[in-house]
Tab-separated table of C-alpha atoms in Angstrom:
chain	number	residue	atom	x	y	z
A	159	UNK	CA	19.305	-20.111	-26.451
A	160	UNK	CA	19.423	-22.067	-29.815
A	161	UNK	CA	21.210	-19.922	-32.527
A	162	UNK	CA	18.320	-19.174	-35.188
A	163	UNK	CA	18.584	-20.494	-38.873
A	164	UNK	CA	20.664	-18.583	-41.015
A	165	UNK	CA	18.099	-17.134	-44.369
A	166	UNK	CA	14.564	-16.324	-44.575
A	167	UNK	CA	11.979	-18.250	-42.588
A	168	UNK	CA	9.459	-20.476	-43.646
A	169	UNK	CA	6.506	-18.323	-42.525
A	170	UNK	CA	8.321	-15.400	-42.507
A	171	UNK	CA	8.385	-14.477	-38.676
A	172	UNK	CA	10.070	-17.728	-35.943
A	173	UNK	CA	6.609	-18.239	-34.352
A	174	UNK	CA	4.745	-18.850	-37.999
A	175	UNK	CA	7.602	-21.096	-39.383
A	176	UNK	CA	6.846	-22.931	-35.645
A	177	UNK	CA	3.653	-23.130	-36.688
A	178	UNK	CA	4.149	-24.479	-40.282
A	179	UNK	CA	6.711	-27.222	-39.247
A	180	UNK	CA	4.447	-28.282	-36.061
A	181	UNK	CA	1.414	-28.940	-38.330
A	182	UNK	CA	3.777	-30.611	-41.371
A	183	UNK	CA	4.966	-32.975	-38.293
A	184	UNK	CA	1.279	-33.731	-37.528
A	185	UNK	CA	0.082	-34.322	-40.657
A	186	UNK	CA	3.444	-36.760	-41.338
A	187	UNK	CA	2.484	-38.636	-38.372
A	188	UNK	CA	-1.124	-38.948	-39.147
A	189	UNK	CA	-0.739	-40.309	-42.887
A	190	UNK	CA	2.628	-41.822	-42.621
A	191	UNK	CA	3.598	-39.519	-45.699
A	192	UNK	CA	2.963	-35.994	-47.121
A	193	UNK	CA	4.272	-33.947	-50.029
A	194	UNK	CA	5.794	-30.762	-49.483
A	195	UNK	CA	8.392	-28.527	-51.079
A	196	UNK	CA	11.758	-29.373	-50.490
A	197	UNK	CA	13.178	-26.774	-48.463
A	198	UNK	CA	10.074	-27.604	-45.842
A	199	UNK	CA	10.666	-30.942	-46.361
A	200	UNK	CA	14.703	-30.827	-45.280
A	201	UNK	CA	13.254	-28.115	-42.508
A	202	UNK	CA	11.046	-31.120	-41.033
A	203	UNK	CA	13.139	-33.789	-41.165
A	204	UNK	CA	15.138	-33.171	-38.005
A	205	UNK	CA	11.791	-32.026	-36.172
A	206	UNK	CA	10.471	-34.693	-36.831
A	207	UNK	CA	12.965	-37.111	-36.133
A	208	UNK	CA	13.489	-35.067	-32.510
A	209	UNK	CA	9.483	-36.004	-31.866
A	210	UNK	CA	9.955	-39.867	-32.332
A	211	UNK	CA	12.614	-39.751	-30.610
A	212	UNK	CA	10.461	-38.532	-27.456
A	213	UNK	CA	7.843	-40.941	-28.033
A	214	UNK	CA	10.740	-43.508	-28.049
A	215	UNK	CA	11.368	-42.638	-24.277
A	216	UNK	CA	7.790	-43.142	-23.635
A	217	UNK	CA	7.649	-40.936	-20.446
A	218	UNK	CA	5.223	-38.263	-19.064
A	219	UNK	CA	7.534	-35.443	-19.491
A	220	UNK	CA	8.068	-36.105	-23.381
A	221	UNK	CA	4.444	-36.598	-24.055
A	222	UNK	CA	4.308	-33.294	-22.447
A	223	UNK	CA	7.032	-31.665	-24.455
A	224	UNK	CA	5.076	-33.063	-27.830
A	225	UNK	CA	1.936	-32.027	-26.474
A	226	UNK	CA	2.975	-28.451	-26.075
A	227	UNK	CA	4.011	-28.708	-30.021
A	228	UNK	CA	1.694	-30.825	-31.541
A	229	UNK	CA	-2.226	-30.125	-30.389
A	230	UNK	CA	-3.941	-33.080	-31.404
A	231	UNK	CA	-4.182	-35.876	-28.992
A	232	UNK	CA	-5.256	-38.270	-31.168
A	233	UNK	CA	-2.035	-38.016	-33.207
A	234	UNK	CA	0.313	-37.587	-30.144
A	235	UNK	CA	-1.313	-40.970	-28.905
A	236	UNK	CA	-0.439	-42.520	-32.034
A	237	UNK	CA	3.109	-41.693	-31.993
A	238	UNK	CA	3.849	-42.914	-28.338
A	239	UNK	CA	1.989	-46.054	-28.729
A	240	UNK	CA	2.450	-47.276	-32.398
A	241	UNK	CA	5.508	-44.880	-34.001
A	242	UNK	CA	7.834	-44.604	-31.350
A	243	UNK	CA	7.693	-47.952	-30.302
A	244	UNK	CA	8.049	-49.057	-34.068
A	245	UNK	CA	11.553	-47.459	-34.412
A	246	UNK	CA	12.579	-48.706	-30.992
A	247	UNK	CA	15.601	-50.778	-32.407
A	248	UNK	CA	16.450	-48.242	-34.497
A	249	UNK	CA	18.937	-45.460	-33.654
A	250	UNK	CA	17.916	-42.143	-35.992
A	251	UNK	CA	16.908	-42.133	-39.565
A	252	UNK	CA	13.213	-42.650	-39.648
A	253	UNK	CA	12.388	-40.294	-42.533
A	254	UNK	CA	13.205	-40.608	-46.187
A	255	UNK	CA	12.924	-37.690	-48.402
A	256	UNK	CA	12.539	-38.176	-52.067
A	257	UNK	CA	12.449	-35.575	-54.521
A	258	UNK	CA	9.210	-35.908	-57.116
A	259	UNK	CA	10.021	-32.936	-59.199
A	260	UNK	CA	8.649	-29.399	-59.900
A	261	UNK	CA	4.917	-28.132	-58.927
A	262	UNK	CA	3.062	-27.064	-62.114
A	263	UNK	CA	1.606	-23.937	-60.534
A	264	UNK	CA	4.452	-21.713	-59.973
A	265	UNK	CA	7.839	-24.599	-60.679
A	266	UNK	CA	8.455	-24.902	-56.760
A	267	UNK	CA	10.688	-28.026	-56.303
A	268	UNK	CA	8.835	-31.276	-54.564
A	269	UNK	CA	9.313	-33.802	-52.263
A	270	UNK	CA	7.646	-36.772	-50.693
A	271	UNK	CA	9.045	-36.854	-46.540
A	272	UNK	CA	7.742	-40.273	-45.798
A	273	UNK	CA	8.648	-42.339	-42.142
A	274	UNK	CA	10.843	-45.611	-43.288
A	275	UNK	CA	8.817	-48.665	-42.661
A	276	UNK	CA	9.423	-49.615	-38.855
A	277	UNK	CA	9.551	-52.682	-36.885
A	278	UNK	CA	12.396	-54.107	-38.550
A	279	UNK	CA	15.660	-52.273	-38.141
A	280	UNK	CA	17.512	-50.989	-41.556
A	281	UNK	CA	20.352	-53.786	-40.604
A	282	UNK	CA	18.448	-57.047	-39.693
A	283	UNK	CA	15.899	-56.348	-42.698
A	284	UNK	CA	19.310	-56.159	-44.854
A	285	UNK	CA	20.575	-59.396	-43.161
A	286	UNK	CA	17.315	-60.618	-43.571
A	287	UNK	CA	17.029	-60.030	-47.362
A	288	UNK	CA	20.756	-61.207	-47.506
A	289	UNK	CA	20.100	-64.696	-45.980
A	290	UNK	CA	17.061	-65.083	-48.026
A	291	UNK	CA	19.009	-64.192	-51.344
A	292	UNK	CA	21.158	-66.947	-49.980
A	293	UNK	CA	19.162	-69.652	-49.207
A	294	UNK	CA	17.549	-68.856	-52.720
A	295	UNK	CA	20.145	-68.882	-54.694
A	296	UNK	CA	22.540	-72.258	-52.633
A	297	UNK	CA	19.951	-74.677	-55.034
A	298	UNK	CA	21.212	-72.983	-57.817
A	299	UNK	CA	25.068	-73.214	-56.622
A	300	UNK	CA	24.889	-76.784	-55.836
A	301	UNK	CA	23.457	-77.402	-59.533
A	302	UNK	CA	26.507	-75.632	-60.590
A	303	UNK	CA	28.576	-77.106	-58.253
A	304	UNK	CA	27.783	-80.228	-60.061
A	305	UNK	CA	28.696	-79.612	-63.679
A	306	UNK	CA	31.994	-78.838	-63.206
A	307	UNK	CA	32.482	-82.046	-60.624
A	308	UNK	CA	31.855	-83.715	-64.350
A	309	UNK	CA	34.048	-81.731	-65.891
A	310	UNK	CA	36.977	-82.052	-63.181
A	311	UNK	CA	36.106	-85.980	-64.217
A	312	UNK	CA	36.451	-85.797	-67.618
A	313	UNK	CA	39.674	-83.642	-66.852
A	314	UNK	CA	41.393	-86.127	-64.475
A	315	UNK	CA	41.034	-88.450	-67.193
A	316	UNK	CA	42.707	-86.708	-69.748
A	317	UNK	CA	45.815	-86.106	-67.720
A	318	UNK	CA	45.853	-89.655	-66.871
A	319	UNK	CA	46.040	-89.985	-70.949
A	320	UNK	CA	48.495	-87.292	-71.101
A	321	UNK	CA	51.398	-89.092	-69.420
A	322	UNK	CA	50.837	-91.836	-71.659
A	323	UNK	CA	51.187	-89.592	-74.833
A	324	UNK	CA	54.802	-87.989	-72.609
A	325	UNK	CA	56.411	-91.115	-72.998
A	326	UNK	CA	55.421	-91.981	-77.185
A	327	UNK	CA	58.085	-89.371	-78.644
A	328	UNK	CA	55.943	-86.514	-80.402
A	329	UNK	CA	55.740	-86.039	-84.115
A	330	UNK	CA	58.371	-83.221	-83.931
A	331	UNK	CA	61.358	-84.254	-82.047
A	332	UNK	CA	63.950	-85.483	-83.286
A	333	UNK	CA	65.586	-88.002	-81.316
């Protein structure tokens, strides 16, 4: 038997808070990001992320296990076909949480719990973007590369004038 959450409940009773975080998880899934206060929010993350992570498996006993949760077919359909094979390469951390400040109503923090754009996993899109930033920027560093190639010119030429100027005694010696 799981060990129940320490604090009040969502709903205020274990099935209603079931409830509440089943429905937040459906309408996640249907519009790819809700807004919510924060405390459901950090409540639904890890449900959430435990319902991709049976439509990752793909098999007829987790579609089962998020049918029992989540009613609607259309949405469970959705999440084995297009979200779960979306974060395929990626191992956890498909929802981002941001915190949009207080509701005007009655001051209740905020948040946006939004899934993390899928398809690409967090480390190849930041390799990616890395290689890109590099390719940009290597015309720019061969243009610099360049100017001082002049410069190391100009310099080699000076210290072949410099030995020249060793051997002429200098103005303050007094030999």
């Amino acid at each position: 038997m799981p060990t129940p959450t320490k604090g009040a409940r969502l709903g205020g009773g274990p099935a209603h808070e079931r409830q509440i975080l089943a429905n937040l998880a459906q309408s996640l899934f249907e519009n790819g990001r809700i807004t919510t206060t924060v405390t459901k929010a950090k409540r639904l993350r890890p449900y959430a992320e435990r319902l991709i992570t049976f439509a990752k498996r793909g098999d007829l006993a987790s579609r089962r296990r998020v049918l029992g949760i989540i009613s609607d077919k259309g949405v469970v359909h959705t999440l084995f076909t297009e979200i779960g094979p979306g974060f395929a390469e990626r191992d956890g951390g498909y929802t981002r949480i941001t915190k949009v400040g207080n509701r005007k109503g009655d001051n209740a923090p905020m948040a946006v719990i939004e899934l993390v754009e899928f398809g690409a996993p967090a480390k190849k899109a930041v390799k990616a973007e890395a290689e890109k930033a590099t390719k940009k920027a290597a015309p720019k560093a061969e243009k610099v590369e360049e100017a001082p190639a002049e410069e190391t010119v100009e310099t080699e030429e000076t210290v072949e004038e410099a030995p020249e100027a060793a051997d002429a005694p200098a103005e303050g010696d007094d030999k």
